[in-house]
PDB file of C-alpha atoms in Angstrom:
ATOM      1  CA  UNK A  12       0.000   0.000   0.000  1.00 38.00           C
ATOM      2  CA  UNK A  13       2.669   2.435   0.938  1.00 33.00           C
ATOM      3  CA  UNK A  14       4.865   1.990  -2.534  1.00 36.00           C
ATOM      4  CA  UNK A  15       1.590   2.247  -4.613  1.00 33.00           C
ATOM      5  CA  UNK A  16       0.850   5.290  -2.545  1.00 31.00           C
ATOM      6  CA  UNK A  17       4.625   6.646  -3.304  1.00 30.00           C
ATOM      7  CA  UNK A  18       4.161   5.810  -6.989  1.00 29.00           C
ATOM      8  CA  UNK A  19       1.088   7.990  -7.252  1.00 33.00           C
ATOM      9  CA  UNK A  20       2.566  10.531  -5.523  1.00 34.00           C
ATOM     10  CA  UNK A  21       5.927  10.747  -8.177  1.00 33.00           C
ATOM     11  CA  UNK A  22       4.159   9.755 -11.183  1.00 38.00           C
ATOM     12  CA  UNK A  23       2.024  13.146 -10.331  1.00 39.00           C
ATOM     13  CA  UNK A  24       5.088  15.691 -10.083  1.00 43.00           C
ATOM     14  CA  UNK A  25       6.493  13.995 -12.928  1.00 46.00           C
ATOM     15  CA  UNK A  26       3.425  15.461 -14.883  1.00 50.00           C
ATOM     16  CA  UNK A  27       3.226  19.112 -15.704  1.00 52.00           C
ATOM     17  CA  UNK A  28       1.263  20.889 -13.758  1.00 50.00           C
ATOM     18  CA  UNK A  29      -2.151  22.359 -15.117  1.00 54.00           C
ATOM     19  CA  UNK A  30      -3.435  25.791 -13.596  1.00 61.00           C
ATOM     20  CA  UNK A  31      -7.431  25.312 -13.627  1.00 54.00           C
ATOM     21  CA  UNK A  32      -9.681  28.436 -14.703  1.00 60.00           C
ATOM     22  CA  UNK A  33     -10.760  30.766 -12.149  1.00 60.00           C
ATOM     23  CA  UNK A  34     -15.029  30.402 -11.938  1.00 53.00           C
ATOM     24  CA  UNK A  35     -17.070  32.724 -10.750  1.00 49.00           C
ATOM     25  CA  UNK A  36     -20.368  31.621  -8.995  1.00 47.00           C
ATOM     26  CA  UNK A  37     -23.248  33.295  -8.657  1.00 45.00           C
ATOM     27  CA  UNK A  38     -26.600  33.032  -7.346  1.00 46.00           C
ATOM     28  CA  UNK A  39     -29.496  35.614  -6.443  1.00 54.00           C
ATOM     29  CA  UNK A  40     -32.132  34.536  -3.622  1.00 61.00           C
ATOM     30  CA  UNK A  41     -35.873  34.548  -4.770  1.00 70.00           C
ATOM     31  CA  UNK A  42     -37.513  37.293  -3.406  1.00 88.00           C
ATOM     32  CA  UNK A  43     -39.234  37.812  -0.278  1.00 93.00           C
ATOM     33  CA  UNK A  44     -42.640  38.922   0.412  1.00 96.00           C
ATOM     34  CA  UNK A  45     -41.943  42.578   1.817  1.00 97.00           C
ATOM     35  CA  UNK A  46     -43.116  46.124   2.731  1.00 97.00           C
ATOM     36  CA  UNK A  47     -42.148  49.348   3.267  1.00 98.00           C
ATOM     37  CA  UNK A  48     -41.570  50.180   6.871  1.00 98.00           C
ATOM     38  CA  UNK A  49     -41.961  53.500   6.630  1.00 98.00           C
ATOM     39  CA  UNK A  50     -44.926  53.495   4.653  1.00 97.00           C
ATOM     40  CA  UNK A  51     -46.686  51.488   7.289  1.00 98.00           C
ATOM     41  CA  UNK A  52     -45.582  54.042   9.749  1.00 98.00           C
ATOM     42  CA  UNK A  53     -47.427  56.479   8.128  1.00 97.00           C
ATOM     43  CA  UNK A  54     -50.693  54.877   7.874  1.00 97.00           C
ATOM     44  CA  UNK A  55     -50.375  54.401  11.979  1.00 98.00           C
ATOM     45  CA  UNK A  56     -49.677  58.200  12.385  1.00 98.00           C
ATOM     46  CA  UNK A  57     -52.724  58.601  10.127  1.00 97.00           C
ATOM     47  CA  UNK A  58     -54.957  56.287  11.872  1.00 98.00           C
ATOM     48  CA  UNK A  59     -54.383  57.808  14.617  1.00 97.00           C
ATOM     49  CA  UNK A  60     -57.143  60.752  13.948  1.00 97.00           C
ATOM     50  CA  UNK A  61     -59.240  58.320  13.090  1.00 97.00           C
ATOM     51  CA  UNK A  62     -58.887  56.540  16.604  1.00 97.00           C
ATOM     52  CA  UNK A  63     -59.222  59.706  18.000  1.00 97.00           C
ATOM     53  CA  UNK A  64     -62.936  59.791  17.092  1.00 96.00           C
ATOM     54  CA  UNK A  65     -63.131  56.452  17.469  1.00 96.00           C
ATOM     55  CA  UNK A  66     -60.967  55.290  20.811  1.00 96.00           C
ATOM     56  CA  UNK A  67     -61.746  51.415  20.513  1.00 95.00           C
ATOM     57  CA  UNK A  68     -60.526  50.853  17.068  1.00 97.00           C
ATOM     58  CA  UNK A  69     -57.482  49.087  17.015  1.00 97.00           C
ATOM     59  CA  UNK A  70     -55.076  48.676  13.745  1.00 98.00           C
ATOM     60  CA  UNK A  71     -53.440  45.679  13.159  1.00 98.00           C
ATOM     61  CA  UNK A  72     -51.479  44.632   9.409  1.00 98.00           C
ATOM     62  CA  UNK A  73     -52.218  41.290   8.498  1.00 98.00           C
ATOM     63  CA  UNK A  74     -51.027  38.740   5.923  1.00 98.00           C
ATOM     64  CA  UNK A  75     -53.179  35.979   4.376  1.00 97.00           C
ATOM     65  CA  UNK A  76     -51.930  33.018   2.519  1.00 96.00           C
ATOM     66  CA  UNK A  77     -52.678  33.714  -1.074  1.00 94.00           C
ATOM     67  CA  UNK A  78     -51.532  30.996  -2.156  1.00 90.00           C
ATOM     68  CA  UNK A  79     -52.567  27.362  -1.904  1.00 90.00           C
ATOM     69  CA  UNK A  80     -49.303  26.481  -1.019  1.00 88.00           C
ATOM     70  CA  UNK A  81     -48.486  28.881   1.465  1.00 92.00           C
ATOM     71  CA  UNK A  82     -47.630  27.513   4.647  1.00 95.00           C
ATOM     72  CA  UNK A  83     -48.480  29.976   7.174  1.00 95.00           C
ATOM     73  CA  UNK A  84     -47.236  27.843  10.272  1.00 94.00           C
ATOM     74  CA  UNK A  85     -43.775  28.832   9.122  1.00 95.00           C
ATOM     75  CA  UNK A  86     -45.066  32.467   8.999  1.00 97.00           C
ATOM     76  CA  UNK A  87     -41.802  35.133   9.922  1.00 97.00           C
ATOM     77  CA  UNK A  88     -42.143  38.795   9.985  1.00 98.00           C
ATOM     78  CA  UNK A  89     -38.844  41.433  10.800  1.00 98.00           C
ATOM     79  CA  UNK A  90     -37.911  44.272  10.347  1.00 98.00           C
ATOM     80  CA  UNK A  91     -34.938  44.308   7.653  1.00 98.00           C
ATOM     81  CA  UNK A  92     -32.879  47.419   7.791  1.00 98.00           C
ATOM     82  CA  UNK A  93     -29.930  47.074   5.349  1.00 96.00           C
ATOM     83  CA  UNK A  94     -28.315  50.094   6.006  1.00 96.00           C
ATOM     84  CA  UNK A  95     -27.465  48.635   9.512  1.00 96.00           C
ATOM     85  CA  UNK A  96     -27.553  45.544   9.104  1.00 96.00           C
ATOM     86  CA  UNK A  97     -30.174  44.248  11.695  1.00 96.00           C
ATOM     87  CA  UNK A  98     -33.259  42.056  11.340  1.00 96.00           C
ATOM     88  CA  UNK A  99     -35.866  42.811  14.402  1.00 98.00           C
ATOM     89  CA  UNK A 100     -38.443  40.076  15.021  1.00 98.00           C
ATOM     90  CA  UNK A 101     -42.166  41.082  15.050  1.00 98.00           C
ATOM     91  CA  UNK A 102     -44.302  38.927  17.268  1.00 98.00           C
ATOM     92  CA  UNK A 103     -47.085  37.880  14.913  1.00 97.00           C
ATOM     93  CA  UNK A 104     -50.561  36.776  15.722  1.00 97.00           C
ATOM     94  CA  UNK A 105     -52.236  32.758  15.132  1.00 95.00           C
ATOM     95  CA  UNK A 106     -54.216  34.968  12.718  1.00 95.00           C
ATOM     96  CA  UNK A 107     -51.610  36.376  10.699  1.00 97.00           C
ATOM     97  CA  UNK A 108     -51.753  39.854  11.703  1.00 97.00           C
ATOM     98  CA  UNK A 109     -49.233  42.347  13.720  1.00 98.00           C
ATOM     99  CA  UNK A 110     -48.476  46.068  14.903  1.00 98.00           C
ATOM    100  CA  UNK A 111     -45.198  47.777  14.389  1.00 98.00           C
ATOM    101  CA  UNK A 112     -43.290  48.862  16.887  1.00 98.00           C
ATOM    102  CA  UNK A 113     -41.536  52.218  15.857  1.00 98.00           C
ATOM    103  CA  UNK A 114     -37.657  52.421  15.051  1.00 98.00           C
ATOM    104  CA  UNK A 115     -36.636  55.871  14.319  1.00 97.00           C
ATOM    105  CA  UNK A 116     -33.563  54.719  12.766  1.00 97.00           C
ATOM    106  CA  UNK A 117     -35.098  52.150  10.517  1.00 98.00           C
ATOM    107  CA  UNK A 118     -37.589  54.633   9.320  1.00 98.00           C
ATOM    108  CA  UNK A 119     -34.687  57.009   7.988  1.00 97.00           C
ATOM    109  CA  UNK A 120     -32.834  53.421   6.859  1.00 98.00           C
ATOM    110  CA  UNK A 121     -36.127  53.213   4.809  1.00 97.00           C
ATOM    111  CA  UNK A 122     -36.343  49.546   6.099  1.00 98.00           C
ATOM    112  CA  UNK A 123     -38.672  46.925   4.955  1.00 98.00           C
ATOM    113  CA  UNK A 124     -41.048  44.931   6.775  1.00 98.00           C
ATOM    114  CA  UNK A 125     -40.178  41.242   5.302  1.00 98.00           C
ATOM    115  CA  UNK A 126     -41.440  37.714   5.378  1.00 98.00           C
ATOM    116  CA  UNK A 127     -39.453  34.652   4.913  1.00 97.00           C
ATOM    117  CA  UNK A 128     -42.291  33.716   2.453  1.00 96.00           C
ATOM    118  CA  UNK A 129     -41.787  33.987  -1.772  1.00 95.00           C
ATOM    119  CA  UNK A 130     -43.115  36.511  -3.234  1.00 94.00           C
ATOM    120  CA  UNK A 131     -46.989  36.273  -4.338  1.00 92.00           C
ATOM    121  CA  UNK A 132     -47.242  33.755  -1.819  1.00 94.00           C
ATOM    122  CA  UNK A 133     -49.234  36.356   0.951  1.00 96.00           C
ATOM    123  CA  UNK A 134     -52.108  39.012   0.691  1.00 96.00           C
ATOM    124  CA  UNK A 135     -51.050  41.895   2.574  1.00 97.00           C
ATOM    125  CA  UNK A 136     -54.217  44.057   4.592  1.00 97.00           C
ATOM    126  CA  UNK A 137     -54.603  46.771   6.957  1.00 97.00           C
ATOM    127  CA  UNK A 138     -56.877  45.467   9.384  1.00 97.00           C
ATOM    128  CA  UNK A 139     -59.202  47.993  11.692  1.00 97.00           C
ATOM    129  CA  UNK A 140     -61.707  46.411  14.384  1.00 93.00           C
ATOM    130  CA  UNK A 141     -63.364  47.455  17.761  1.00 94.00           C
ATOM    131  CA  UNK A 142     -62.859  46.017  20.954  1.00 89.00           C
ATOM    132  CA  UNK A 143     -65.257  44.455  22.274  1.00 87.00           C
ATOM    133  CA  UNK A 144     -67.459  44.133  19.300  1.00 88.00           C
ATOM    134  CA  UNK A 145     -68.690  39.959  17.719  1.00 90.00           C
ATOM    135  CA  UNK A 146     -66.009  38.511  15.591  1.00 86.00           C
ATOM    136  CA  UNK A 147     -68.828  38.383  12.917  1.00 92.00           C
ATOM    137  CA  UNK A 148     -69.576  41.969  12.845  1.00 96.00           C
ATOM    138  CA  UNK A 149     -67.153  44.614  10.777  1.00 96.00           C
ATOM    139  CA  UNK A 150     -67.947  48.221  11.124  1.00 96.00           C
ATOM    140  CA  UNK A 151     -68.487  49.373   7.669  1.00 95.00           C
ATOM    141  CA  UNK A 152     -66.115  52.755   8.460  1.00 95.00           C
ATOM    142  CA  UNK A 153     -63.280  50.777   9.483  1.00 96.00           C
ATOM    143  CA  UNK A 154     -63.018  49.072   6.149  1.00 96.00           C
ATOM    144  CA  UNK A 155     -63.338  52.292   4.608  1.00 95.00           C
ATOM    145  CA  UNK A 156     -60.741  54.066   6.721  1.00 96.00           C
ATOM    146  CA  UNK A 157     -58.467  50.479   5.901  1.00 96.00           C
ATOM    147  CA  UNK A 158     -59.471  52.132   2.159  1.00 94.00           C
ATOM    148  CA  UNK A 159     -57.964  55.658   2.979  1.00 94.00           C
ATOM    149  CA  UNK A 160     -55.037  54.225   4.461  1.00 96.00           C
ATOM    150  CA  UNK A 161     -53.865  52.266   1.838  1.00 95.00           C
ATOM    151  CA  UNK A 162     -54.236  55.116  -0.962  1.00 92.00           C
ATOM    152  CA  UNK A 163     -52.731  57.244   1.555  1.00 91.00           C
ATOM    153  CA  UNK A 164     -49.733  56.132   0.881  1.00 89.00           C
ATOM    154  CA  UNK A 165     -49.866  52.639   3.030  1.00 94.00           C
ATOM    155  CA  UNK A 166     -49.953  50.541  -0.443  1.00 93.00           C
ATOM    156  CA  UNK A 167     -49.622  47.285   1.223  1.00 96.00           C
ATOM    157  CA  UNK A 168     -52.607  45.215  -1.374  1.00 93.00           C
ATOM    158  CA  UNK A 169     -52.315  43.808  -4.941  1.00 88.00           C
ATOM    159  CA  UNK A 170     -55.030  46.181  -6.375  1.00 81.00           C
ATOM    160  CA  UNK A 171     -54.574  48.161  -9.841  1.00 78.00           C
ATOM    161  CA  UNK A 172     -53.841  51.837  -9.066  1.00 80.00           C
ATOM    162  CA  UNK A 173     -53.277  54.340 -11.717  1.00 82.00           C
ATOM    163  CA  UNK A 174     -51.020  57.646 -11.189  1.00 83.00           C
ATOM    164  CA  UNK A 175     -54.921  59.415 -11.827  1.00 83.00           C
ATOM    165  CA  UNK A 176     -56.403  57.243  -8.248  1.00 83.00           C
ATOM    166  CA  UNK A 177     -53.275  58.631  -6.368  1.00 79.00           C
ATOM    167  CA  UNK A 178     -53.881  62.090  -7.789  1.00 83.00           C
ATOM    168  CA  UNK A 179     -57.688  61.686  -6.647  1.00 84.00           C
ATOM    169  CA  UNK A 180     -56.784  60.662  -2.794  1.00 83.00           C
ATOM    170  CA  UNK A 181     -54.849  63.666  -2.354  1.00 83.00           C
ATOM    171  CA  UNK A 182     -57.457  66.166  -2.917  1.00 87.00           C
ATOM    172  CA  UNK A 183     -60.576  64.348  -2.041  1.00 87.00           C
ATOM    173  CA  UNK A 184     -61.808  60.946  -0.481  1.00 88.00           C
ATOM    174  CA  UNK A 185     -61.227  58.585  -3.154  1.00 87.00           C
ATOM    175  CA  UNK A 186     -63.005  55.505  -1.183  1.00 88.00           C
ATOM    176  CA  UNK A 187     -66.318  56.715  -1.780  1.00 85.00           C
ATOM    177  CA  UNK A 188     -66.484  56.738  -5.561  1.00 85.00           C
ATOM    178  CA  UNK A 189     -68.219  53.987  -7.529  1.00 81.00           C
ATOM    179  CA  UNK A 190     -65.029  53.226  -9.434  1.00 80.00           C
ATOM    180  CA  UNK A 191     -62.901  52.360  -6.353  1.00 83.00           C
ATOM    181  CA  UNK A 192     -63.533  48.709  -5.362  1.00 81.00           C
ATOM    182  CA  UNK A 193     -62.444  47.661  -1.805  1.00 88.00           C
ATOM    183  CA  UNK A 194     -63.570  45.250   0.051  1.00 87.00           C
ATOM    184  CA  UNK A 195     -62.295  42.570   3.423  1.00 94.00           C
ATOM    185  CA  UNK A 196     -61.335  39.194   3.995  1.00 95.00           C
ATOM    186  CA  UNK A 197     -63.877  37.335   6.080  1.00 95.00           C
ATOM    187  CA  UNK A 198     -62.187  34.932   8.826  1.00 94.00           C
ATOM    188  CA  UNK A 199     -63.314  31.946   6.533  1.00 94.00           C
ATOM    189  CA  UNK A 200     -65.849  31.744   2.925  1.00 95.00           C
ATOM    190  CA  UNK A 201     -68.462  33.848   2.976  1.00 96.00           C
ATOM    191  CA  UNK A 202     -72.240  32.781   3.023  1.00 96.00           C
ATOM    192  CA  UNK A 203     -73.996  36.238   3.243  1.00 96.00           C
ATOM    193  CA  UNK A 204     -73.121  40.170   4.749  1.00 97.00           C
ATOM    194  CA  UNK A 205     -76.221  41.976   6.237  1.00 97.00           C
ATOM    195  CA  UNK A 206     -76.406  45.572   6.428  1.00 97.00           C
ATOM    196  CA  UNK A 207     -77.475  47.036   9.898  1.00 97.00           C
ATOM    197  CA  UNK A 208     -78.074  50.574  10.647  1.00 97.00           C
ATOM    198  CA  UNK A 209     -80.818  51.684  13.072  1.00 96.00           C
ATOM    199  CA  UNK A 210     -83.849  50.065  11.205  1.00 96.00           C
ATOM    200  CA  UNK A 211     -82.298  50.217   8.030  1.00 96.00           C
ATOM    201  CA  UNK A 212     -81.304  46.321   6.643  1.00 97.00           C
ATOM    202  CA  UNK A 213     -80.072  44.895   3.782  1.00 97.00           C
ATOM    203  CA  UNK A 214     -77.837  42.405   2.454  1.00 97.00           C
ATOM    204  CA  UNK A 215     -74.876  41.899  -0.082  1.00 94.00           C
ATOM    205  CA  UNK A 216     -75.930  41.093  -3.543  1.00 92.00           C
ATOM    206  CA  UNK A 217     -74.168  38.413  -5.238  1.00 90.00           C
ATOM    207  CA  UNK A 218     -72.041  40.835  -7.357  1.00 87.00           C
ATOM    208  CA  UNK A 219     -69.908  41.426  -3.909  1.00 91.00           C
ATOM    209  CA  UNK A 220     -68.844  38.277  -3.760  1.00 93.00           C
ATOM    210  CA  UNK A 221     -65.719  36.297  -4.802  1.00 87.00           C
ATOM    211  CA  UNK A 222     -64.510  39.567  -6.536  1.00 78.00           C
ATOM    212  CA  UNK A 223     -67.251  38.989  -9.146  1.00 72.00           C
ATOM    213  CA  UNK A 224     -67.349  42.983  -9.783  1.00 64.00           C
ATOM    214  CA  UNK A 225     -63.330  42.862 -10.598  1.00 65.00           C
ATOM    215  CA  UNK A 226     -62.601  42.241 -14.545  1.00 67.00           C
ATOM    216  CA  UNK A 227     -61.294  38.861 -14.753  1.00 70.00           C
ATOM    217  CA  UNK A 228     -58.280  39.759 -16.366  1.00 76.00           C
ATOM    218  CA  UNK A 229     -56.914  41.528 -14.309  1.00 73.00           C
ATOM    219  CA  UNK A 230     -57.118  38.476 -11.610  1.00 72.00           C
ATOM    220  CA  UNK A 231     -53.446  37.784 -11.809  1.00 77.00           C
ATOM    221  CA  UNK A 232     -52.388  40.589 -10.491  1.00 84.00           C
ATOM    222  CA  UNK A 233     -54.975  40.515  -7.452  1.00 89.00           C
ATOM    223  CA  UNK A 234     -54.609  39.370  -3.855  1.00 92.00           C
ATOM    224  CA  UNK A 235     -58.317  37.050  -3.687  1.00 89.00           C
ATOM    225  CA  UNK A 236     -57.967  35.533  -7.116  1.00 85.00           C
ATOM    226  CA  UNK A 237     -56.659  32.278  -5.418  1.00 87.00           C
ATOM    227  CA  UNK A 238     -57.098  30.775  -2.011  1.00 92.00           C
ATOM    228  CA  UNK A 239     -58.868  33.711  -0.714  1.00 93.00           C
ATOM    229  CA  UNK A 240     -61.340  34.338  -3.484  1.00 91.00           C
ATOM    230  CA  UNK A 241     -64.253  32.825  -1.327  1.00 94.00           C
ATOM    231  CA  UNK A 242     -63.370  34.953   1.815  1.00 95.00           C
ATOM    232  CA  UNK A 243     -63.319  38.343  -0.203  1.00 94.00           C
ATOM    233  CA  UNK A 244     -66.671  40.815   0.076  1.00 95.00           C
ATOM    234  CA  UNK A 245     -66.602  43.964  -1.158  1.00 92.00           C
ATOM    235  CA  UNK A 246     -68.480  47.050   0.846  1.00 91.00           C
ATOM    236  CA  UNK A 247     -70.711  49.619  -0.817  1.00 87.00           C
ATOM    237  CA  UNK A 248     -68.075  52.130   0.155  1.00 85.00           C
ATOM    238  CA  UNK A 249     -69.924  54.748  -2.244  1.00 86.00           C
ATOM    239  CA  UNK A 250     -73.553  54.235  -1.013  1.00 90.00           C
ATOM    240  CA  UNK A 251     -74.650  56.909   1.135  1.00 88.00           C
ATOM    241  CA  UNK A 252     -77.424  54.819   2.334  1.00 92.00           C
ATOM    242  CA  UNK A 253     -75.200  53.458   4.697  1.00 94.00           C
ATOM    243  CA  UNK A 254     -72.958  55.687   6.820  1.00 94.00           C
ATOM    244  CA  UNK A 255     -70.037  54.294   8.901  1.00 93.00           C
ATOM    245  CA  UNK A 256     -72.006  53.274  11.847  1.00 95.00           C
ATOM    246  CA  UNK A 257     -73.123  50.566   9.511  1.00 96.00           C
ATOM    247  CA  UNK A 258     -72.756  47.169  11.038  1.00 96.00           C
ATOM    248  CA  UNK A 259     -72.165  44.342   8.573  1.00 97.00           C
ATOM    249  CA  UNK A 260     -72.927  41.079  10.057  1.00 97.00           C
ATOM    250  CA  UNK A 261     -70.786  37.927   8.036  1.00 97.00           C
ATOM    251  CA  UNK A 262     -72.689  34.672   7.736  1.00 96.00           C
ATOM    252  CA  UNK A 263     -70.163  32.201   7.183  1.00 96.00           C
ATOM    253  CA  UNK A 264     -71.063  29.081   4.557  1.00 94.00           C
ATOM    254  CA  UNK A 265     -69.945  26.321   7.372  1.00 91.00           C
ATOM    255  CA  UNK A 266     -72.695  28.147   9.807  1.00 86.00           C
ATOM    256  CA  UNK A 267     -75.173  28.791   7.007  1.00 79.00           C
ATOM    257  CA  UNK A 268     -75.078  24.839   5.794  1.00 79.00           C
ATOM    258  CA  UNK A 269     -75.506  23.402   9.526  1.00 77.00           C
ATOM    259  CA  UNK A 270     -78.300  25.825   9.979  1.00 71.00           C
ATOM    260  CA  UNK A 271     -80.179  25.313   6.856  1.00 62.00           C
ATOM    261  CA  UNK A 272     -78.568  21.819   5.888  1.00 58.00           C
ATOM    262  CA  UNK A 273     -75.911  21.068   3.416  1.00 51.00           C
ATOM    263  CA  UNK A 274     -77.807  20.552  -0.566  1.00 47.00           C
ATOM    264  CA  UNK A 275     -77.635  16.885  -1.910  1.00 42.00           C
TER     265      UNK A 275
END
């Protein structure tokens, strides 16, 4: 063993020695699902009028899986500020959602707010509800203030905005025309939303549902187009019929089947 070990060893410096090519390596990580920090900051500060008038609504961001393959037990949210080079964990929610805590420095860093989740894979939402108030019920001028916040500046959803939307929200209250849809994600799919308001009732007509109003084309570049298209309802932010006091009550379709019985 040792002289064939010896003969290997001469036979190779007895050869001319070959220089290999340098090669260069490279490899780019898929993206991340992420947000801007300090455009989530903003919408806080401007929520905060709104809480003002209203002192138990509470805002919370929340992600949804948009994806069928989203895994949202391995869910991680930070804070990634380059410029510094720190990551700051954010203490998320079984639900999905989270508040910020603010970081002066990341804010002029112009952090993000990332996942550890591929792009397209989450549905990003600014979430306003009241203490105290049924899981079932939504106060129909919380989604719209989650509407002013996001064209504020927030710009958290997959929604199409043109430059001429942007230029609308600055002078005037964009989420009450016709032509703005907006809607909520219901905790599961959606049977039915009834309209409350004094004696005033109504209900959700089909069109509201499973983004049925939205052009289908454009349902690529949507957030409810996949796993959350039967969980999406969109509010009749423009009808003056109901004012913000309005409370929509969500009939779910597991509740509405073991009330009324499943159809064979």
């Amino acid at each position: 063993m040792l002289a064939a070990l010896g003969f290997v060893a001469l036979a190779s410096a007895a050869e001319p020695s070959t220089e290999l090519p340098n090669v260069v390596v490279s490899a780019t990580a898929p993206d991340r699902e992420e947000k801007s920090y300090r455009r989530m900051l903003a919408a806080m500060e401007q929520f905060e009028a709104y809480q003002h008038k209203f002192p138990d609504a509470e805002l919370r961001f929340r992600v949804y899986p948009r994806k069928d393959e989203t895994d949202m037990s391995q869910l991680l949210v930070f804070i990634a500020d380059r410029q510094a080079g720190t990551h700051v964990g954010i203490d998320v929610a079984p639900d999905g959602s989270f508040t910020l805590p603010v970081l002066e420095d990341a804010r002029q860093h112009d952090a993000d707010v990332r996942t550890n989740m591929l792009d397209g894979r989450l549905a990003w939402y600014i979430q306003i509800q009241r203490a105290g108030v049924d899981p079932r019920h939504r106060v129909l001028g919380d989604i719209r203030e989650a509407c002013r916040l996001e064209l504020g500046g927030a710009n958290l959803s997959r929604t199409i905005k043109p430059p001429a939307l942007y230029a609308l929200a600055a002078v005037t209250d964009a989420c009450t025309f016709h032509s703005v849809i907006w809607g909520a994600f219901a905790e599961r799919p959606v049977f039915a939303v009834h309209l409350t308001h004094g004696n005033q009732h109504d209900s959700l007509v089909s069109h509201h549902f499973y983004g049925a109003n939205a052009p289908s084309v454009l349902n690529p570049l949507l957030d409810f187009t996949y796993r959350l298209r039967d969980r999406v309802y969109m509010i009749p932010q423009d009808d003056k019929r109901w004012p913000d006091e309005t409370i929509l009550d969500i009939v779910y379709a597991d509740a509405a089947a073991a009330t009324t019985g499943s159809p064979q």
